[in-house]
């Protein structure tokens, strides 16, 4: 366009925003270069393109285009400065750009420079004036001015009047820069000399080259009224507040005319120089000259109005006078701020770092001064804050950690308040959703659970259902369950159990055998589907419940299947004579292992009977000399449902030289001095350990008292020191860890029985301790005495448990015996729980194995039966017997109690219930 392109670059950086300013002339062709944003920002074009540069729609984007590959801003549409900005001295277009990663905002301001593309133009090509010949010299006659939409030097600059004798040109300049031509009468008119004057007025602008236009002026000289009205002041001023009510008085004009009559009658009116918009705002009373408001006064549209008023007389021709009224508008706070959400990043990750940009917010207020100063606020309790980017633009950023589990989203209300009086405010609310991240591990409802399952249950039997929860959402809360291998069983735990990965239900993989595994520790892991996945574990203790799936096993007498056991007795055996004793064990537990003995019915009456609980076979009635051998079928039946049984065939043959009672000649081994000393050392050691334990308990108590505890117990002290009783198993669990106490006897009559009662919790990690006395040759009586002494010594420290019965052999009604004091059909004292039964059963089985190995001398030998000194073959899981009744002499009705009765009478005095029986046996 022939004008040098003016370029100015202003960069304001604050936080994540910048402002750039360019200057270009108007009327540039499409595709004309405006600027290179990449170069001006000092950034690489490739980075700018990768950051997704985009033009925001709320800007003047229709006039410009941006090449994201080169960063060049070009003109995309014709720009007419006069159409966009009118008479404003400066014209700006705004282009708003934004990039991502990180979010940055650029505001480009393009100033449109004026070019001289419009000539001055008069409203018409010709104008006529009627002037009285008596017009005073110096009279002024305004000519309708030319209009030039250009600004600056390109707008209207001057007027030129063609040469003439009577008139001169005067150009009147207004405060807004407008220029109005006036004809000034320099020489008196003479209608008789010239009735019409023809002038040419030229309007010229200051462009290069200048442009101009012309208007023809025809002046008719009239005769008559030779005085024009005169205002008392050449100009008037007034000040109004915007939004003044209709009818508000602006100013009252005063003009006078010295003529009389109609020539001195003045009428006021708004000059034709005033724009149509101004005529809609102000009105003048033609009689009084009062100017009043008749439209809306808006400071934001115009801050000052200049009203041209003319006063005309009623003479002929009419004479007029002009004056100007300048009205200044005072701003009031009548516009509320406006909030514009430029960009909102929703949702935002809950692990977003503080300072993450959430939204770009613009604000504007049409008022000026303090009325246009706007402040933004958000609620203080929100984890966000506002950061000012540059004037009237803010960034909403995070100010603290976000937690979707506490708040899945926020209703953010942005409030804008100006500084006017009274203040005006507006607000805008938008919802920000918080996106979930996998920051919470699944949590089981209980870290330890207990389940029970019947042995021999079919594979696929439901055992237990674990449940876990995850406060996350979506895939981060989708849980899957699995079983971990703990290596505590011989085979992997997965060969016993499986778990439904969706609902956490544990099923058996195969049938379980209580006799093989009584309890399983099943570690279960739950894992979410997040990335990375989080998990937690829980332990399910699965207890196998016993089922009566094992028949009693007859361990004595041990005969091949289909064979009979032969037993000889004296031919003159009296009723009550002990023939033999059946010993059986059952691999099951509890009621399933309670055994009873009975004879199968036969066609002939047999002179024998079987004790139901002990399995002792005795002579029921006197034998006849002529009787041959008798065949007995003894059936052993358990107490399960359904009941299982085994039987053995015994052939009893009366003989003259049958087995005799040798209890009186029983040669028991004598204890050695070495064994006696060892027992003494054992007692001393145990007493020492007890004393050390008491000292430790005292120290713990003193610590609790020192801590200020007014009332304490041992459990409370444990809590006070940060310790608590173990409530769950850790490590490998063994069934024997559940036994409350364990009494261990020596092996047969050849060892001294030792009894130790432990005070461990049933859930203790420590198994109950065992102490096995080495083999020694000591008498049964001395063994009993030593046993009872150690038992009484160890029983005292066990606080919290019932003290053991000093007569550890129980009463006569609680134990079976070989005398008539025990009713064979009377129910004995059964074991209290499954664990006691299992422990006692295991010892009986060990004794039976000894008998099977040939160490037992049942029916001959020393009569020990190979069993321990405490648990004998007559124990069938329903009694805790006197260990001295566990040994009997085959072929007679004597027991170890009878044989040792006299020698251990003094030592066995606390046993009480055996005195009467032993005396009766010896007499017999």
mmCIF file of C-alpha atoms in Angstrom, residues 288-442:
data_model
loop_
_atom_site.group_PDB
_atom_site.id
_atom_site.type_symbol
_atom_site.label_atom_id
_atom_site.label_comp_id
_atom_site.label_asym_id
_atom_site.label_seq_id
_atom_site.Cartn_x
_atom_site.Cartn_y
_atom_site.Cartn_z
ATOM 1 C CA UNK A 288 -37.033 28.289 26.741
ATOM 2 C CA UNK A 289 -33.728 26.933 25.442
ATOM 3 C CA UNK A 290 -33.638 24.174 28.056
ATOM 4 C CA UNK A 291 -31.689 21.089 27.013
ATOM 5 C CA UNK A 292 -32.881 17.871 28.683
ATOM 6 C CA UNK A 293 -32.006 14.181 28.601
ATOM 7 C CA UNK A 294 -34.289 12.051 26.480
ATOM 8 C CA UNK A 295 -32.108 8.972 25.960
ATOM 9 C CA UNK A 296 -29.704 6.688 27.785
ATOM 10 C CA UNK A 297 -26.422 8.149 28.895
ATOM 11 C CA UNK A 298 -23.751 5.422 28.860
ATOM 12 C CA UNK A 299 -20.249 6.319 29.901
ATOM 13 C CA UNK A 300 -18.957 3.178 28.184
ATOM 14 C CA UNK A 301 -20.261 4.489 24.829
ATOM 15 C CA UNK A 302 -19.232 8.136 25.136
ATOM 16 C CA UNK A 303 -17.545 10.123 27.861
ATOM 17 C CA UNK A 304 -18.350 13.584 26.431
ATOM 18 C CA UNK A 305 -20.969 15.082 24.155
ATOM 19 C CA UNK A 306 -20.643 18.374 22.250
ATOM 20 C CA UNK A 307 -24.008 19.755 21.275
ATOM 21 C CA UNK A 308 -24.300 22.451 18.584
ATOM 22 C CA UNK A 309 -27.277 24.738 19.262
ATOM 23 C CA UNK A 310 -28.634 27.467 17.013
ATOM 24 C CA UNK A 311 -30.902 30.339 17.917
ATOM 25 C CA UNK A 312 -33.063 31.813 15.106
ATOM 26 C CA UNK A 313 -35.249 34.851 15.119
ATOM 27 C CA UNK A 314 -38.640 34.994 13.466
ATOM 28 C CA UNK A 315 -37.669 37.774 11.106
ATOM 29 C CA UNK A 316 -37.628 37.522 7.390
ATOM 30 C CA UNK A 317 -35.178 36.473 6.476
ATOM 31 C CA UNK A 318 -34.404 34.548 9.679
ATOM 32 C CA UNK A 319 -31.224 35.383 11.433
ATOM 33 C CA UNK A 320 -29.488 32.818 13.635
ATOM 34 C CA UNK A 321 -26.650 32.414 16.069
ATOM 35 C CA UNK A 322 -24.808 29.265 17.097
ATOM 36 C CA UNK A 323 -23.204 28.072 20.307
ATOM 37 C CA UNK A 324 -21.840 24.795 21.613
ATOM 38 C CA UNK A 325 -22.705 22.928 24.780
ATOM 39 C CA UNK A 326 -20.097 20.432 26.117
ATOM 40 C CA UNK A 327 -21.621 17.741 28.312
ATOM 41 C CA UNK A 328 -19.209 15.538 30.319
ATOM 42 C CA UNK A 329 -20.454 12.115 31.494
ATOM 43 C CA UNK A 330 -19.347 10.788 34.868
ATOM 44 C CA UNK A 331 -18.952 7.018 35.184
ATOM 45 C CA UNK A 332 -20.970 5.037 37.732
ATOM 46 C CA UNK A 333 -20.537 1.349 38.586
ATOM 47 C CA UNK A 334 -23.395 0.049 36.501
ATOM 48 C CA UNK A 335 -21.721 -2.965 34.890
ATOM 49 C CA UNK A 336 -21.030 -6.230 36.618
ATOM 50 C CA UNK A 337 -17.772 -8.037 35.784
ATOM 51 C CA UNK A 338 -17.935 -10.729 33.124
ATOM 52 C CA UNK A 339 -16.123 -14.070 33.568
ATOM 53 C CA UNK A 340 -14.931 -16.002 30.520
ATOM 54 C CA UNK A 341 -13.707 -19.589 30.931
ATOM 55 C CA UNK A 342 -11.101 -19.852 28.213
ATOM 56 C CA UNK A 343 -9.974 -23.437 28.831
ATOM 57 C CA UNK A 344 -10.780 -26.139 31.415
ATOM 58 C CA UNK A 345 -8.779 -29.354 31.842
ATOM 59 C CA UNK A 346 -11.271 -31.878 33.208
ATOM 60 C CA UNK A 347 -10.795 -34.506 34.473
ATOM 61 C CA UNK A 348 -7.535 -34.038 36.344
ATOM 62 C CA UNK A 349 -5.515 -36.890 37.838
ATOM 63 C CA UNK A 350 -5.723 -37.137 41.612
ATOM 64 C CA UNK A 351 -1.908 -37.326 41.783
ATOM 65 C CA UNK A 352 -1.495 -34.026 39.924
ATOM 66 C CA UNK A 353 1.378 -32.021 41.368
ATOM 67 C CA UNK A 354 0.688 -28.684 43.068
ATOM 68 C CA UNK A 355 0.773 -25.910 40.510
ATOM 69 C CA UNK A 356 -0.909 -27.904 37.745
ATOM 70 C CA UNK A 357 -2.966 -25.568 35.540
ATOM 71 C CA UNK A 358 -6.656 -26.503 35.665
ATOM 72 C CA UNK A 359 -8.296 -23.643 33.781
ATOM 73 C CA UNK A 360 -7.595 -20.325 32.081
ATOM 74 C CA UNK A 361 -10.016 -17.591 33.115
ATOM 75 C CA UNK A 362 -10.544 -14.158 31.591
ATOM 76 C CA UNK A 363 -12.468 -11.299 33.193
ATOM 77 C CA UNK A 364 -13.570 -7.903 31.935
ATOM 78 C CA UNK A 365 -15.591 -4.943 33.175
ATOM 79 C CA UNK A 366 -16.913 -2.215 30.908
ATOM 80 C CA UNK A 367 -16.655 0.414 33.625
ATOM 81 C CA UNK A 368 -13.567 2.573 34.067
ATOM 82 C CA UNK A 369 -11.300 3.505 36.902
ATOM 83 C CA UNK A 370 -11.926 1.714 40.151
ATOM 84 C CA UNK A 371 -15.272 0.587 38.807
ATOM 85 C CA UNK A 372 -13.432 -1.500 36.244
ATOM 86 C CA UNK A 373 -10.830 -3.001 38.593
ATOM 87 C CA UNK A 374 -11.834 -6.645 39.093
ATOM 88 C CA UNK A 375 -10.646 -9.209 41.636
ATOM 89 C CA UNK A 376 -11.279 -12.964 41.370
ATOM 90 C CA UNK A 377 -11.938 -15.259 44.329
ATOM 91 C CA UNK A 378 -12.595 -18.954 44.927
ATOM 92 C CA UNK A 379 -13.497 -20.779 48.130
ATOM 93 C CA UNK A 380 -10.538 -21.094 50.504
ATOM 94 C CA UNK A 381 -11.303 -24.707 51.436
ATOM 95 C CA UNK A 382 -10.762 -25.874 47.859
ATOM 96 C CA UNK A 383 -7.316 -27.281 46.962
ATOM 97 C CA UNK A 384 -6.949 -24.690 44.213
ATOM 98 C CA UNK A 385 -5.766 -21.124 43.854
ATOM 99 C CA UNK A 386 -5.869 -18.339 41.276
ATOM 100 C CA UNK A 387 -2.677 -17.011 39.740
ATOM 101 C CA UNK A 388 -2.713 -13.756 37.763
ATOM 102 C CA UNK A 389 -1.260 -14.292 34.286
ATOM 103 C CA UNK A 390 -1.539 -10.685 33.083
ATOM 104 C CA UNK A 391 -4.164 -7.986 33.204
ATOM 105 C CA UNK A 392 -7.648 -9.450 33.358
ATOM 106 C CA UNK A 393 -6.403 -13.022 32.812
ATOM 107 C CA UNK A 394 -5.905 -15.677 35.497
ATOM 108 C CA UNK A 395 -4.830 -19.306 35.765
ATOM 109 C CA UNK A 396 -6.557 -21.739 38.140
ATOM 110 C CA UNK A 397 -3.910 -24.117 39.519
ATOM 111 C CA UNK A 398 -3.818 -26.834 42.161
ATOM 112 C CA UNK A 399 -2.557 -25.739 45.548
ATOM 113 C CA UNK A 400 -2.576 -29.049 47.421
ATOM 114 C CA UNK A 401 -2.937 -32.809 47.038
ATOM 115 C CA UNK A 402 -6.097 -34.251 45.497
ATOM 116 C CA UNK A 403 -7.754 -37.440 46.735
ATOM 117 C CA UNK A 404 -10.521 -38.933 44.609
ATOM 118 C CA UNK A 405 -11.517 -41.258 47.437
ATOM 119 C CA UNK A 406 -12.393 -38.227 49.582
ATOM 120 C CA UNK A 407 -13.795 -36.055 46.780
ATOM 121 C CA UNK A 408 -14.505 -37.399 43.300
ATOM 122 C CA UNK A 409 -15.047 -33.902 41.943
ATOM 123 C CA UNK A 410 -15.343 -30.245 42.850
ATOM 124 C CA UNK A 411 -17.943 -27.616 42.037
ATOM 125 C CA UNK A 412 -15.633 -24.632 41.643
ATOM 126 C CA UNK A 413 -17.316 -21.257 41.876
ATOM 127 C CA UNK A 414 -15.262 -18.349 40.560
ATOM 128 C CA UNK A 415 -16.486 -14.986 41.892
ATOM 129 C CA UNK A 416 -15.486 -11.680 40.307
ATOM 130 C CA UNK A 417 -15.896 -8.442 42.300
ATOM 131 C CA UNK A 418 -15.091 -4.950 41.066
ATOM 132 C CA UNK A 419 -13.855 -2.037 43.189
ATOM 133 C CA UNK A 420 -16.769 0.284 42.572
ATOM 134 C CA UNK A 421 -19.158 1.667 45.128
ATOM 135 C CA UNK A 422 -21.402 -0.123 45.534
ATOM 136 C CA UNK A 423 -19.513 -3.168 44.414
ATOM 137 C CA UNK A 424 -20.845 -5.371 41.682
ATOM 138 C CA UNK A 425 -20.072 -9.057 41.479
ATOM 139 C CA UNK A 426 -20.759 -12.047 39.290
ATOM 140 C CA UNK A 427 -19.864 -15.701 39.577
ATOM 141 C CA UNK A 428 -19.546 -18.758 37.397
ATOM 142 C CA UNK A 429 -19.534 -22.367 38.544
ATOM 143 C CA UNK A 430 -18.067 -25.331 36.724
ATOM 144 C CA UNK A 431 -17.527 -28.938 37.751
ATOM 145 C CA UNK A 432 -14.047 -30.437 37.848
ATOM 146 C CA UNK A 433 -13.905 -34.228 37.901
ATOM 147 C CA UNK A 434 -10.998 -35.986 39.615
ATOM 148 C CA UNK A 435 -9.661 -39.006 37.740
ATOM 149 C CA UNK A 436 -8.690 -42.040 39.808
ATOM 150 C CA UNK A 437 -5.179 -43.447 40.114
ATOM 151 C CA UNK A 438 -4.310 -46.730 41.749
ATOM 152 C CA UNK A 439 -3.144 -45.427 45.115
ATOM 153 C CA UNK A 440 -5.054 -47.773 47.440
ATOM 154 C CA UNK A 441 -4.261 -51.433 47.979
ATOM 155 C CA UNK A 442 -7.150 -53.880 48.422
#
